[in-house]
mmCIF file with all atom_site columns, C-alpha atoms in Angstrom:
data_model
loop_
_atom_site.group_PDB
_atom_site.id
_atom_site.type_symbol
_atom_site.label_atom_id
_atom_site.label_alt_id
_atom_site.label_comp_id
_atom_site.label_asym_id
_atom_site.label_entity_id
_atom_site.label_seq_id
_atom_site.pdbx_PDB_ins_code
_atom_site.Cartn_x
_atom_site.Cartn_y
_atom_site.Cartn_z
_atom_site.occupancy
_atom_site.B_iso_or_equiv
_atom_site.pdbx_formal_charge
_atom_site.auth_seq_id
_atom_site.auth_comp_id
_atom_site.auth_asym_id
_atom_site.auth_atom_id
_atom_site.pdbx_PDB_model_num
ATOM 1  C CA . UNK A 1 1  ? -54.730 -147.951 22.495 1.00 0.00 ? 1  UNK A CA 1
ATOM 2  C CA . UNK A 1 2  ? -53.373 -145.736 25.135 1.00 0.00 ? 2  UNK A CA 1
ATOM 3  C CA . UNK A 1 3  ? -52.442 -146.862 28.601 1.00 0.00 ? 3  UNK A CA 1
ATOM 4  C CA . UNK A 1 4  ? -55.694 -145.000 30.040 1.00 0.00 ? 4  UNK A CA 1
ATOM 5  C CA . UNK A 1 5  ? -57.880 -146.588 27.042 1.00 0.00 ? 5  UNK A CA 1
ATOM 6  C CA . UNK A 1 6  ? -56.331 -150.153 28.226 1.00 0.00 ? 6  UNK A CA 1
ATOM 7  C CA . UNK A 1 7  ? -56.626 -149.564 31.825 1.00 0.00 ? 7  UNK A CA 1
ATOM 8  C CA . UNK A 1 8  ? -60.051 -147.848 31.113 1.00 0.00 ? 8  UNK A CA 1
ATOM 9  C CA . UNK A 1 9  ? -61.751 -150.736 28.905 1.00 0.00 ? 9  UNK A CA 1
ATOM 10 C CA . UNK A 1 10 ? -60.581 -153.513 31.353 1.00 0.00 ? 10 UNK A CA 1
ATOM 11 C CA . UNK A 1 11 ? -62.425 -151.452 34.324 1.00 0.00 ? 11 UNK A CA 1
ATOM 12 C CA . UNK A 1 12 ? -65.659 -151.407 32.445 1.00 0.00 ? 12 UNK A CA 1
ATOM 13 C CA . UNK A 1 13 ? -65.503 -154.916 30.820 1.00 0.00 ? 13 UNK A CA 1
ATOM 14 C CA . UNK A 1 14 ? -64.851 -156.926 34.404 1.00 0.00 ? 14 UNK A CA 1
ATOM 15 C CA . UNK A 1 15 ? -67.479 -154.212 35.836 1.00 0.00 ? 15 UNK A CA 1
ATOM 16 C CA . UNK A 1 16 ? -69.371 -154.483 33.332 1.00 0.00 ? 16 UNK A CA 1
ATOM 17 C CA . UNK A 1 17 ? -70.517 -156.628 30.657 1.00 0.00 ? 17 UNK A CA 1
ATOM 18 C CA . UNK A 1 18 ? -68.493 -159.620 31.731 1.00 0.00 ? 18 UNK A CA 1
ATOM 19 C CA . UNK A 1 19 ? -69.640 -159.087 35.458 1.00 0.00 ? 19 UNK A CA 1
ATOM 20 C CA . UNK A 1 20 ? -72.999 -159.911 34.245 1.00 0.00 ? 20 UNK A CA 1
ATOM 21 C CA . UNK A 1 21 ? -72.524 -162.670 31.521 1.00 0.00 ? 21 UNK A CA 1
ATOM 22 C CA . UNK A 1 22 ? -70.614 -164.542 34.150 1.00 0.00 ? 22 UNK A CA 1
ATOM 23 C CA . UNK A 1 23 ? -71.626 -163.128 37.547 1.00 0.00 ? 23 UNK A CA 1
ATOM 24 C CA . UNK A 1 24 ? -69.596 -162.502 40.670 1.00 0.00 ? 24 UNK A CA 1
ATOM 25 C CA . UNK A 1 25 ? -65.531 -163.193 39.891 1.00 0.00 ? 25 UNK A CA 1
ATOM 26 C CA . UNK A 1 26 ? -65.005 -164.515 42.940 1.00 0.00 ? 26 UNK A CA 1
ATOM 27 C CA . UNK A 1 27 ? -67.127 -167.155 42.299 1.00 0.00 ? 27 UNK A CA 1
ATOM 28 C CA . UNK A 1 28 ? -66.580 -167.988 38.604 1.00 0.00 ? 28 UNK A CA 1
ATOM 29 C CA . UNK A 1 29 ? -62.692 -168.173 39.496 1.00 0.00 ? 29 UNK A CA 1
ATOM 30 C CA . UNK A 1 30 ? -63.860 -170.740 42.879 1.00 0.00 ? 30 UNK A CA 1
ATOM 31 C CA . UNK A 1 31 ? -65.583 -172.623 40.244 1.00 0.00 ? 31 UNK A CA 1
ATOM 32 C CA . UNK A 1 32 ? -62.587 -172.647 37.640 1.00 0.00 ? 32 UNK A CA 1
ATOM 33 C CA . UNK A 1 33 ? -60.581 -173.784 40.082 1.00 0.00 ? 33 UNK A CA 1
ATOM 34 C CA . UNK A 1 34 ? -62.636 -176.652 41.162 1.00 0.00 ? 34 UNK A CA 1
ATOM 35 C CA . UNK A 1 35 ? -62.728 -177.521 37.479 1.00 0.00 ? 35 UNK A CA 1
ATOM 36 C CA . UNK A 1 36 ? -58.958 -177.619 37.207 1.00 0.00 ? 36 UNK A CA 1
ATOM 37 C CA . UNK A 1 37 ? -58.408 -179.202 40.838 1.00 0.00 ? 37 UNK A CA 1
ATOM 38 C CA . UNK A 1 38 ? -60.091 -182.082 39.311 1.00 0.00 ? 38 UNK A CA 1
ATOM 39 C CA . UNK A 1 39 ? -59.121 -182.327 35.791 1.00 0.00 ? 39 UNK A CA 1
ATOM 40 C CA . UNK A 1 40 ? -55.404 -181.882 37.186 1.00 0.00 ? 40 UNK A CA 1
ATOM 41 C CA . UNK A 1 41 ? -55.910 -183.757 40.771 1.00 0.00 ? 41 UNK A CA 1
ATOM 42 C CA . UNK A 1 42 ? -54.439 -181.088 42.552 1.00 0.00 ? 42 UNK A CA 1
ATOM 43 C CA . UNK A 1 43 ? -55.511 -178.168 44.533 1.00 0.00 ? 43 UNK A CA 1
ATOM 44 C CA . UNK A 1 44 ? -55.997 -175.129 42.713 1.00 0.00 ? 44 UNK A CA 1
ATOM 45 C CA . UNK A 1 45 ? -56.999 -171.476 44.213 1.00 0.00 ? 45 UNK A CA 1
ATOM 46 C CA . UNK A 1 46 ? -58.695 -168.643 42.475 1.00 0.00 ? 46 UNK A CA 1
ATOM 47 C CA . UNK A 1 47 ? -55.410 -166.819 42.339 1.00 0.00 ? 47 UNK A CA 1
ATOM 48 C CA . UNK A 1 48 ? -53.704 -168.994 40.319 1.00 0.00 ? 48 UNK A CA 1
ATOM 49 C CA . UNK A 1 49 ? -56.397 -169.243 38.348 1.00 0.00 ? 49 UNK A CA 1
ATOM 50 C CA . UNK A 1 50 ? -55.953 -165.510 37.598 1.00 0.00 ? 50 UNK A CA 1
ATOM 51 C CA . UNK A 1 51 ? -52.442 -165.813 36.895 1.00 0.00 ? 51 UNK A CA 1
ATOM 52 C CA . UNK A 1 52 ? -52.868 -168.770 34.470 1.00 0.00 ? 52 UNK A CA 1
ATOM 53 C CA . UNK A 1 53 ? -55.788 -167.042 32.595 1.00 0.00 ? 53 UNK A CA 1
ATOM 54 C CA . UNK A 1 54 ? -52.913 -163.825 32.674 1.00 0.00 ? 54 UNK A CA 1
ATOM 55 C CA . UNK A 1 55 ? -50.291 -166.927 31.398 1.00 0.00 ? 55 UNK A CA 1
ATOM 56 C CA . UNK A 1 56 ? -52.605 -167.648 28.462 1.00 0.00 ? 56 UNK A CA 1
ATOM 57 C CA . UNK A 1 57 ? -52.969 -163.867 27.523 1.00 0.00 ? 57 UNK A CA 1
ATOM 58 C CA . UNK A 1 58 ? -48.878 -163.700 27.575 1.00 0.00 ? 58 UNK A CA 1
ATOM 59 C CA . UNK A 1 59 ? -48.572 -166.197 25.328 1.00 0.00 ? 59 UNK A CA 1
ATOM 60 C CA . UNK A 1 60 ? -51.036 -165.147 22.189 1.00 0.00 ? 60 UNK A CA 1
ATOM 61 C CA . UNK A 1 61 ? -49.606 -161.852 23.307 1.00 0.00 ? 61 UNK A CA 1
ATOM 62 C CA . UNK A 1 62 ? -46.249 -163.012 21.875 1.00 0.00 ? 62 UNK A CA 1
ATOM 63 C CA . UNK A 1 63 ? -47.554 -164.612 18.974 1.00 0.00 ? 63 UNK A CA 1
ATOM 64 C CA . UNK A 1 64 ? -49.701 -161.520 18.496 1.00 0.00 ? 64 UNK A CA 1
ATOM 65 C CA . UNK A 1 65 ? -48.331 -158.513 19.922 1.00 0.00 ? 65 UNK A CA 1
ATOM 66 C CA . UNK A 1 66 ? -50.675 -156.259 18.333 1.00 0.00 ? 66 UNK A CA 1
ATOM 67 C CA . UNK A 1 67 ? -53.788 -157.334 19.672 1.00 0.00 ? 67 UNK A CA 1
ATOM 68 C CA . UNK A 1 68 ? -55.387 -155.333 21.502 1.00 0.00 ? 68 UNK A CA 1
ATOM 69 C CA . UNK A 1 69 ? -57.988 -157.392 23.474 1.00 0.00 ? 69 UNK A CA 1
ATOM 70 C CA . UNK A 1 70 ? -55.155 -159.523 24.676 1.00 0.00 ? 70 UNK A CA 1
ATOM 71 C CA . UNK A 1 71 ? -53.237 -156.299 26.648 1.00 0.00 ? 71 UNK A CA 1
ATOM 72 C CA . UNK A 1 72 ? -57.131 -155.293 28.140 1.00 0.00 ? 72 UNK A CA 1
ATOM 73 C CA . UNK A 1 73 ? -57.601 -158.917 29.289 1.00 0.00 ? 73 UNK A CA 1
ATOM 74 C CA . UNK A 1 74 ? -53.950 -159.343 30.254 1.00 0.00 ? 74 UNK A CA 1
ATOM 75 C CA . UNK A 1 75 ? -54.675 -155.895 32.686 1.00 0.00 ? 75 UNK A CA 1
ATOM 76 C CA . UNK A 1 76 ? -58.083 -157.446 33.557 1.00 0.00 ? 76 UNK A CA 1
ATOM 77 C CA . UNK A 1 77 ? -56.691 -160.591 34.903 1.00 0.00 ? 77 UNK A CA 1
ATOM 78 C CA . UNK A 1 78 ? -54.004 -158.917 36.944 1.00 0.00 ? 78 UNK A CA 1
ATOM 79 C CA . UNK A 1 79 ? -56.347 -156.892 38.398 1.00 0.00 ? 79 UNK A CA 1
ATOM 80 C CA . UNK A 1 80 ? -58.325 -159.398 39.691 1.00 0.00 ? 80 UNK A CA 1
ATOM 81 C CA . UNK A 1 81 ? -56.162 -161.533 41.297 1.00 0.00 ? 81 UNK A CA 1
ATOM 82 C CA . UNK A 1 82 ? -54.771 -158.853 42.965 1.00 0.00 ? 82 UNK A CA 1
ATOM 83 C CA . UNK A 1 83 ? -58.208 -158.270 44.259 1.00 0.00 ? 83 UNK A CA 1
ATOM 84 C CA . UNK A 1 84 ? -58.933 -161.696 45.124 1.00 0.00 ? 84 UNK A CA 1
#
C-alpha cells in the first residue's frame, strides 16, 4: 500500500465501518479505560489508551512487518489520540 492508500483506508475505517460497529471513539476509549483502570488499579485516560492500542500494533508490526492492516490501524490509532 501507498502512503495515501494507508492514510486513506484508516480515514474511512475509524469514519466508517468501525465508527458504527463500536460507536463514538471518545466513548469506547472512556470505556477502555475504565476497563483497564480497574483491571490494573490505576487511572487510565483515553489517550493512553490510544497509545497502548498504537503499542500493540508496533509490536505484531515487528513480528510482521508486512502486514498491512497493522500500518492502517497503527495510523488509525495515532490519529485518534491526537484527536482526543
Amino acid at each position: 500500500m501507498t502512503r495515501d492508500e494507508i492514510l486513506g483506508t484508516a480515514k474511512e475505517l475509524i469514519n466508517g465501518d468501525r465508527a458504527k460497529d463500536y460507536g463514538d471513539a471518545t466513548e469506547n476509549f472512556d470505556r477502555i479505560a475504565a476497563l483497564w483502570s480497574v483491571i490494573l488499579n490505576i487511572p487510565i485516560t483515553r489517550k493512553e489508551v490510544a497509545l497502548c492500542m498504537a503499542g500493540v500494533k508496533m509490536a505484531r508490526l515487528v513480528k510482521s512487518p508486512d502486514h498491512e492492516d497493522s500500518w492502517v490501524d497503527l495510523v488509525a490509532y495515532g490519529a485518534l489520540g491526537g484527536e482526543m
